[in-house]
Amino acid sequence: MARFFLKHLLFLCLTLFVVSFLIFVLTEFTPGDVARKLLGAYATPEQVEILTRQMGLDRPVAVRYLEYLGHLASGDLGYSTRFKLPVRDIIFDRLGRTFMLAAIAFAIIVPLSMLLGIAAGMREASLLDRAIMLFSTVTASIPEFAMGVFLASIFVVELGWLPGTATLIASPRWSVAQQLVLPVATIVLFDLGYLVSMIRASMVEVMQRPYIRTAVLKGMRFRQVILGHALRNAMINPVTVILLQINYLITGVVVVETVFAYPGFGRMMLEAALYKDIALIEVGALVAVFVAVLTQILGDLAYMTLDPRIRA
């Protein structure tokens, strides 16, 4: 186990180093000038040149990258030119809001997808199985923005039951909890269909195994067969996919956050890219990669826990 964690820790550090260098270099080739973005379209070339020297952007890339690593090591994440705040102040605030949205969605997605996937896989080709598969296929095939607009048109425009934005600022009419309903519902419906199909397919495969038939022929109750033999083996493959959804819920919900004006991490990264906020883009990319690698490690660990052959 110690070797497992050491190997993945080294892989994480190497990945962060490579990504930090690539992001730092790629920002040099993106269209638009940072100083021009800050000063506006009507700034003179002399003003742009002065600000470029003040920001140190006229120095070689290698020198600035080494300086950037030194700042990161000391805890200095830079200054956001888009939000006019230190990156540390803005990124942890936005991450906290996205974590809240992701935690609520994950707490709904996991038990609901397991319940529907297992129920469908237990009795293949039954009426319940067909109904669940139809539901999962429809929800998985609708893009996030379309799902968000569809839900908003019903519950905001037609019924007036919920707010159309989720700014997390309580008002006399809409509470913060009401503002979270539509973003969470959009994420859950979009992500649920894929996981239900995955769990259902794994459950169907396990239910056809010889040891399941043997348990049934021995007279074991169907509930005991499912809980004692089928469930653990059926979850070996889906559990890694479920844990990998953490990465999507934290760094991949930019569309949902934009549709509902949610002040989260994904929307922050979109604004940083549009305004060429280099410091925020670099730190945000490192955070996204860290979350992606961490969820992969958690998936491998869960896989080892469920399957003793992997541990061996």
PDB file of N, CA, C and O in Angstrom, residues 266-309:
ATOM      1  N   GLY A 266     -15.854  26.820 -12.314  1.00  0.00           N
ATOM      2  CA  GLY A 266     -15.897  26.732 -13.769  1.00  0.00           C
ATOM      3  C   GLY A 266     -16.163  28.074 -14.422  1.00  0.00           C
ATOM      4  O   GLY A 266     -15.515  28.444 -15.405  1.00  0.00           O
ATOM      5  N   ARG A 267     -17.119  28.819 -13.894  1.00  0.00           N
ATOM      6  CA  ARG A 267     -17.413  30.133 -14.449  1.00  0.00           C
ATOM      7  C   ARG A 267     -16.234  31.084 -14.249  1.00  0.00           C
ATOM      8  O   ARG A 267     -15.948  31.927 -15.104  1.00  0.00           O
ATOM      9  N   MET A 268     -15.551  30.958 -13.125  1.00  0.00           N
ATOM     10  CA  MET A 268     -14.363  31.772 -12.881  1.00  0.00           C
ATOM     11  C   MET A 268     -13.295  31.510 -13.931  1.00  0.00           C
ATOM     12  O   MET A 268     -12.676  32.444 -14.451  1.00  0.00           O
ATOM     13  N   MET A 269     -13.066  30.239 -14.272  1.00  0.00           N
ATOM     14  CA  MET A 269     -12.069  29.895 -15.272  1.00  0.00           C
ATOM     15  C   MET A 269     -12.463  30.418 -16.655  1.00  0.00           C
ATOM     16  O   MET A 269     -11.611  30.840 -17.444  1.00  0.00           O
ATOM     17  N   LEU A 270     -13.758  30.387 -16.960  1.00  0.00           N
ATOM     18  CA  LEU A 270     -14.219  30.925 -18.240  1.00  0.00           C
ATOM     19  C   LEU A 270     -13.939  32.425 -18.326  1.00  0.00           C
ATOM     20  O   LEU A 270     -13.427  32.917 -19.336  1.00  0.00           O
ATOM     21  N   GLU A 271     -14.253  33.155 -17.278  1.00  0.00           N
ATOM     22  CA  GLU A 271     -14.004  34.595 -17.273  1.00  0.00           C
ATOM     23  C   GLU A 271     -12.508  34.883 -17.323  1.00  0.00           C
ATOM     24  O   GLU A 271     -12.068  35.829 -17.996  1.00  0.00           O
ATOM     25  N   ALA A 272     -11.717  34.090 -16.615  1.00  0.00           N
ATOM     26  CA  ALA A 272     -10.265  34.289 -16.638  1.00  0.00           C
ATOM     27  C   ALA A 272      -9.707  34.075 -18.039  1.00  0.00           C
ATOM     28  O   ALA A 272      -8.813  34.802 -18.484  1.00  0.00           O
ATOM     29  N   ALA A 273     -10.233  33.084 -18.761  1.00  0.00           N
ATOM     30  CA  ALA A 273      -9.764  32.834 -20.125  1.00  0.00           C
ATOM     31  C   ALA A 273     -10.173  33.958 -21.069  1.00  0.00           C
ATOM     32  O   ALA A 273      -9.393  34.380 -21.930  1.00  0.00           O
ATOM     33  N   LEU A 274     -11.393  34.453 -20.917  1.00  0.00           N
ATOM     34  CA  LEU A 274     -11.871  35.523 -21.790  1.00  0.00           C
ATOM     35  C   LEU A 274     -11.098  36.817 -21.575  1.00  0.00           C
ATOM     36  O   LEU A 274     -10.856  37.571 -22.524  1.00  0.00           O
ATOM     37  N   TYR A 275     -10.699  37.088 -20.335  1.00  0.00           N
ATOM     38  CA  TYR A 275      -9.974  38.319 -20.019  1.00  0.00           C
ATOM     39  C   TYR A 275      -8.460  38.111 -19.965  1.00  0.00           C
ATOM     40  O   TYR A 275      -7.737  39.006 -19.567  1.00  0.00           O
ATOM     41  N   LYS A 276      -8.030  36.906 -20.314  1.00  0.00           N
ATOM     42  CA  LYS A 276      -6.608  36.568 -20.320  1.00  0.00           C
ATOM     43  C   LYS A 276      -5.954  36.881 -18.975  1.00  0.00           C
ATOM     44  O   LYS A 276      -4.920  37.545 -18.893  1.00  0.00           O
ATOM     45  N   ASP A 277      -6.601  36.413 -17.931  1.00  0.00           N
ATOM     46  CA  ASP A 277      -6.076  36.567 -16.572  1.00  0.00           C
ATOM     47  C   ASP A 277      -5.086  35.424 -16.328  1.00  0.00           C
ATOM     48  O   ASP A 277      -5.450  34.352 -15.837  1.00  0.00           O
ATOM     49  N   ILE A 278      -3.828  35.647 -16.682  1.00  0.00           N
ATOM     50  CA  ILE A 278      -2.833  34.574 -16.721  1.00  0.00           C
ATOM     51  C   ILE A 278      -2.649  33.923 -15.360  1.00  0.00           C
ATOM     52  O   ILE A 278      -2.623  32.695 -15.240  1.00  0.00           O
ATOM     53  N   ALA A 279      -2.507  34.723 -14.314  1.00  0.00           N
ATOM     54  CA  ALA A 279      -2.260  34.167 -12.978  1.00  0.00           C
ATOM     55  C   ALA A 279      -3.395  33.254 -12.543  1.00  0.00           C
ATOM     56  O   ALA A 279      -3.166  32.163 -12.003  1.00  0.00           O
ATOM     57  N   LEU A 280      -4.628  33.665 -12.804  1.00  0.00           N
ATOM     58  CA  LEU A 280      -5.782  32.862 -12.401  1.00  0.00           C
ATOM     59  C   LEU A 280      -5.910  31.611 -13.257  1.00  0.00           C
ATOM     60  O   LEU A 280      -6.266  30.539 -12.756  1.00  0.00           O
ATOM     61  N   ILE A 281      -5.617  31.730 -14.546  1.00  0.00           N
ATOM     62  CA  ILE A 281      -5.672  30.563 -15.436  1.00  0.00           C
ATOM     63  C   ILE A 281      -4.658  29.511 -14.996  1.00  0.00           C
ATOM     64  O   ILE A 281      -4.973  28.308 -14.940  1.00  0.00           O
ATOM     65  N   GLU A 282      -3.454  29.937 -14.677  1.00  0.00           N
ATOM     66  CA  GLU A 282      -2.396  28.996 -14.306  1.00  0.00           C
ATOM     67  C   GLU A 282      -2.742  28.252 -13.022  1.00  0.00           C
ATOM     68  O   GLU A 282      -2.640  27.018 -12.959  1.00  0.00           O
ATOM     69  N   VAL A 283      -3.162  28.985 -12.003  1.00  0.00           N
ATOM     70  CA  VAL A 283      -3.497  28.334 -10.731  1.00  0.00           C
ATOM     71  C   VAL A 283      -4.749  27.479 -10.885  1.00  0.00           C
ATOM     72  O   VAL A 283      -4.827  26.361 -10.350  1.00  0.00           O
ATOM     73  N   GLY A 284      -5.736  27.968 -11.622  1.00  0.00           N
ATOM     74  CA  GLY A 284      -6.955  27.186 -11.832  1.00  0.00           C
ATOM     75  C   GLY A 284      -6.689  25.888 -12.566  1.00  0.00           C
ATOM     76  O   GLY A 284      -7.278  24.849 -12.248  1.00  0.00           O
ATOM     77  N   ALA A 285      -5.798  25.933 -13.561  1.00  0.00           N
ATOM     78  CA  ALA A 285      -5.449  24.712 -14.294  1.00  0.00           C
ATOM     79  C   ALA A 285      -4.761  23.706 -13.384  1.00  0.00           C
ATOM     80  O   ALA A 285      -5.023  22.497 -13.461  1.00  0.00           O
ATOM     81  N   LEU A 286      -3.889  24.184 -12.500  1.00  0.00           N
ATOM     82  CA  LEU A 286      -3.219  23.281 -11.561  1.00  0.00           C
ATOM     83  C   LEU A 286      -4.226  22.644 -10.605  1.00  0.00           C
ATOM     84  O   LEU A 286      -4.133  21.454 -10.288  1.00  0.00           O
ATOM     85  N   VAL A 287      -5.192  23.429 -10.161  1.00  0.00           N
ATOM     86  CA  VAL A 287      -6.222  22.887  -9.271  1.00  0.00           C
ATOM     87  C   VAL A 287      -7.041  21.824  -9.999  1.00  0.00           C
ATOM     88  O   VAL A 287      -7.341  20.757  -9.443  1.00  0.00           O
ATOM     89  N   ALA A 288      -7.397  22.099 -11.252  1.00  0.00           N
ATOM     90  CA  ALA A 288      -8.182  21.141 -12.030  1.00  0.00           C
ATOM     91  C   ALA A 288      -7.424  19.835 -12.239  1.00  0.00           C
ATOM     92  O   ALA A 288      -7.983  18.738 -12.106  1.00  0.00           O
ATOM     93  N   VAL A 289      -6.139  19.931 -12.550  1.00  0.00           N
ATOM     94  CA  VAL A 289      -5.322  18.729 -12.744  1.00  0.00           C
ATOM     95  C   VAL A 289      -5.164  17.973 -11.429  1.00  0.00           C
ATOM     96  O   VAL A 289      -5.229  16.728 -11.401  1.00  0.00           O
ATOM     97  N   PHE A 290      -4.967  18.703 -10.348  1.00  0.00           N
ATOM     98  CA  PHE A 290      -4.836  18.055  -9.040  1.00  0.00           C
ATOM     99  C   PHE A 290      -6.102  17.263  -8.694  1.00  0.00           C
ATOM    100  O   PHE A 290      -6.024  16.114  -8.236  1.00  0.00           O
ATOM    101  N   VAL A 291      -7.267  17.847  -8.940  1.00  0.00           N
ATOM    102  CA  VAL A 291      -8.529  17.155  -8.660  1.00  0.00           C
ATOM    103  C   VAL A 291      -8.671  15.922  -9.555  1.00  0.00           C
ATOM    104  O   VAL A 291      -9.093  14.852  -9.100  1.00  0.00           O
ATOM    105  N   ALA A 292      -8.295  16.051 -10.838  1.00  0.00           N
ATOM    106  CA  ALA A 292      -8.413  14.931 -11.775  1.00  0.00           C
ATOM    107  C   ALA A 292      -7.533  13.758 -11.358  1.00  0.00           C
ATOM    108  O   ALA A 292      -7.974  12.600 -11.339  1.00  0.00           O
ATOM    109  N   VAL A 293      -6.276  14.050 -11.006  1.00  0.00           N
ATOM    110  CA  VAL A 293      -5.359  12.976 -10.602  1.00  0.00           C
ATOM    111  C   VAL A 293      -5.786  12.378  -9.270  1.00  0.00           C
ATOM    112  O   VAL A 293      -5.722  11.159  -9.064  1.00  0.00           O
ATOM    113  N   LEU A 294      -6.265  13.233  -8.352  1.00  0.00           N
ATOM    114  CA  LEU A 294      -6.695  12.735  -7.049  1.00  0.00           C
ATOM    115  C   LEU A 294      -7.892  11.800  -7.167  1.00  0.00           C
ATOM    116  O   LEU A 294      -7.940  10.752  -6.505  1.00  0.00           O
ATOM    117  N   THR A 295      -8.851  12.137  -8.014  1.00  0.00           N
ATOM    118  CA  THR A 295     -10.000  11.252  -8.200  1.00  0.00           C
ATOM    119  C   THR A 295      -9.593   9.945  -8.869  1.00  0.00           C
ATOM    120  O   THR A 295     -10.167   8.889  -8.591  1.00  0.00           O
ATOM    121  N   GLN A 296      -8.596  10.004  -9.743  1.00  0.00           N
ATOM    122  CA  GLN A 296      -8.091   8.768 -10.347  1.00  0.00           C
ATOM    123  C   GLN A 296      -7.448   7.874  -9.283  1.00  0.00           C
ATOM    124  O   GLN A 296      -7.631   6.651  -9.301  1.00  0.00           O
ATOM    125  N   ILE A 297      -6.710   8.473  -8.363  1.00  0.00           N
ATOM    126  CA  ILE A 297      -6.101   7.702  -7.272  1.00  0.00           C
ATOM    127  C   ILE A 297      -7.185   7.082  -6.400  1.00  0.00           C
ATOM    128  O   ILE A 297      -7.097   5.909  -6.005  1.00  0.00           O
ATOM    129  N   LEU A 298      -8.221   7.862  -6.082  1.00  0.00           N
ATOM    130  CA  LEU A 298      -9.324   7.338  -5.273  1.00  0.00           C
ATOM    131  C   LEU A 298     -10.034   6.193  -5.991  1.00  0.00           C
ATOM    132  O   LEU A 298     -10.439   5.211  -5.361  1.00  0.00           O
ATOM    133  N   GLY A 299     -10.182   6.321  -7.323  1.00  0.00           N
ATOM    134  CA  GLY A 299     -10.801   5.243  -8.084  1.00  0.00           C
ATOM    135  C   GLY A 299      -9.978   3.966  -8.051  1.00  0.00           C
ATOM    136  O   GLY A 299     -10.521   2.869  -7.881  1.00  0.00           O
ATOM    137  N   ASP A 300      -8.660   4.101  -8.195  1.00  0.00           N
ATOM    138  CA  ASP A 300      -7.784   2.925  -8.117  1.00  0.00           C
ATOM    139  C   ASP A 300      -7.836   2.295  -6.731  1.00  0.00           C
ATOM    140  O   ASP A 300      -7.828   1.064  -6.595  1.00  0.00           O
ATOM    141  N   LEU A 301      -7.879   3.130  -5.698  1.00  0.00           N
ATOM    142  CA  LEU A 301      -7.939   2.619  -4.329  1.00  0.00           C
ATOM    143  C   LEU A 301      -9.245   1.875  -4.074  1.00  0.00           C
ATOM    144  O   LEU A 301      -9.258   0.805  -3.440  1.00  0.00           O
ATOM    145  N   ALA A 302     -10.346   2.425  -4.568  1.00  0.00           N
ATOM    146  CA  ALA A 302     -11.637   1.749  -4.411  1.00  0.00           C
ATOM    147  C   ALA A 302     -11.662   0.438  -5.179  1.00  0.00           C
ATOM    148  O   ALA A 302     -12.220  -0.563  -4.713  1.00  0.00           O
ATOM    149  N   TYR A 303     -11.050   0.424  -6.353  1.00  0.00           N
ATOM    150  CA  TYR A 303     -10.978  -0.793  -7.159  1.00  0.00           C
ATOM    151  C   TYR A 303     -10.197  -1.881  -6.418  1.00  0.00           C
ATOM    152  O   TYR A 303     -10.584  -3.058  -6.412  1.00  0.00           O
ATOM    153  N   MET A 304      -9.100  -1.486  -5.777  1.00  0.00           N
ATOM    154  CA  MET A 304      -8.313  -2.442  -4.997  1.00  0.00           C
ATOM    155  C   MET A 304      -9.087  -2.957  -3.798  1.00  0.00           C
ATOM    156  O   MET A 304      -8.972  -4.133  -3.420  1.00  0.00           O
ATOM    157  N   THR A 305      -9.888  -2.101  -3.187  1.00  0.00           N
ATOM    158  CA  THR A 305     -10.660  -2.502  -2.021  1.00  0.00           C
ATOM    159  C   THR A 305     -11.720  -3.538  -2.367  1.00  0.00           C
ATOM    160  O   THR A 305     -11.946  -4.504  -1.624  1.00  0.00           O
ATOM    161  N   LEU A 306     -12.383  -3.359  -3.513  1.00  0.00           N
ATOM    162  CA  LEU A 306     -13.459  -4.268  -3.902  1.00  0.00           C
ATOM    163  C   LEU A 306     -12.940  -5.551  -4.514  1.00  0.00           C
ATOM    164  O   LEU A 306     -13.599  -6.594  -4.402  1.00  0.00           O
ATOM    165  N   ASP A 307     -11.788  -5.510  -5.171  1.00  0.00           N
ATOM    166  CA  ASP A 307     -11.275  -6.696  -5.851  1.00  0.00           C
ATOM    167  C   ASP A 307      -9.960  -7.148  -5.208  1.00  0.00           C
ATOM    168  O   ASP A 307      -8.908  -6.515  -5.408  1.00  0.00           O
ATOM    169  N   PRO A 308      -9.975  -8.207  -4.410  1.00  0.00           N
ATOM    170  CA  PRO A 308      -8.735  -8.672  -3.735  1.00  0.00           C
ATOM    171  C   PRO A 308      -7.643  -9.074  -4.723  1.00  0.00           C
ATOM    172  O   PRO A 308      -6.474  -9.040  -4.369  1.00  0.00           O
ATOM    173  N   ARG A 309      -8.009  -9.455  -5.939  1.00  0.00           N
ATOM    174  CA  ARG A 309      -6.988  -9.871  -6.914  1.00  0.00           C
ATOM    175  C   ARG A 309      -6.079  -8.711  -7.279  1.00  0.00           C
ATOM    176  O   ARG A 309      -4.898  -8.910  -7.557  1.00  0.00           O
TER     177      ARG A 309
END
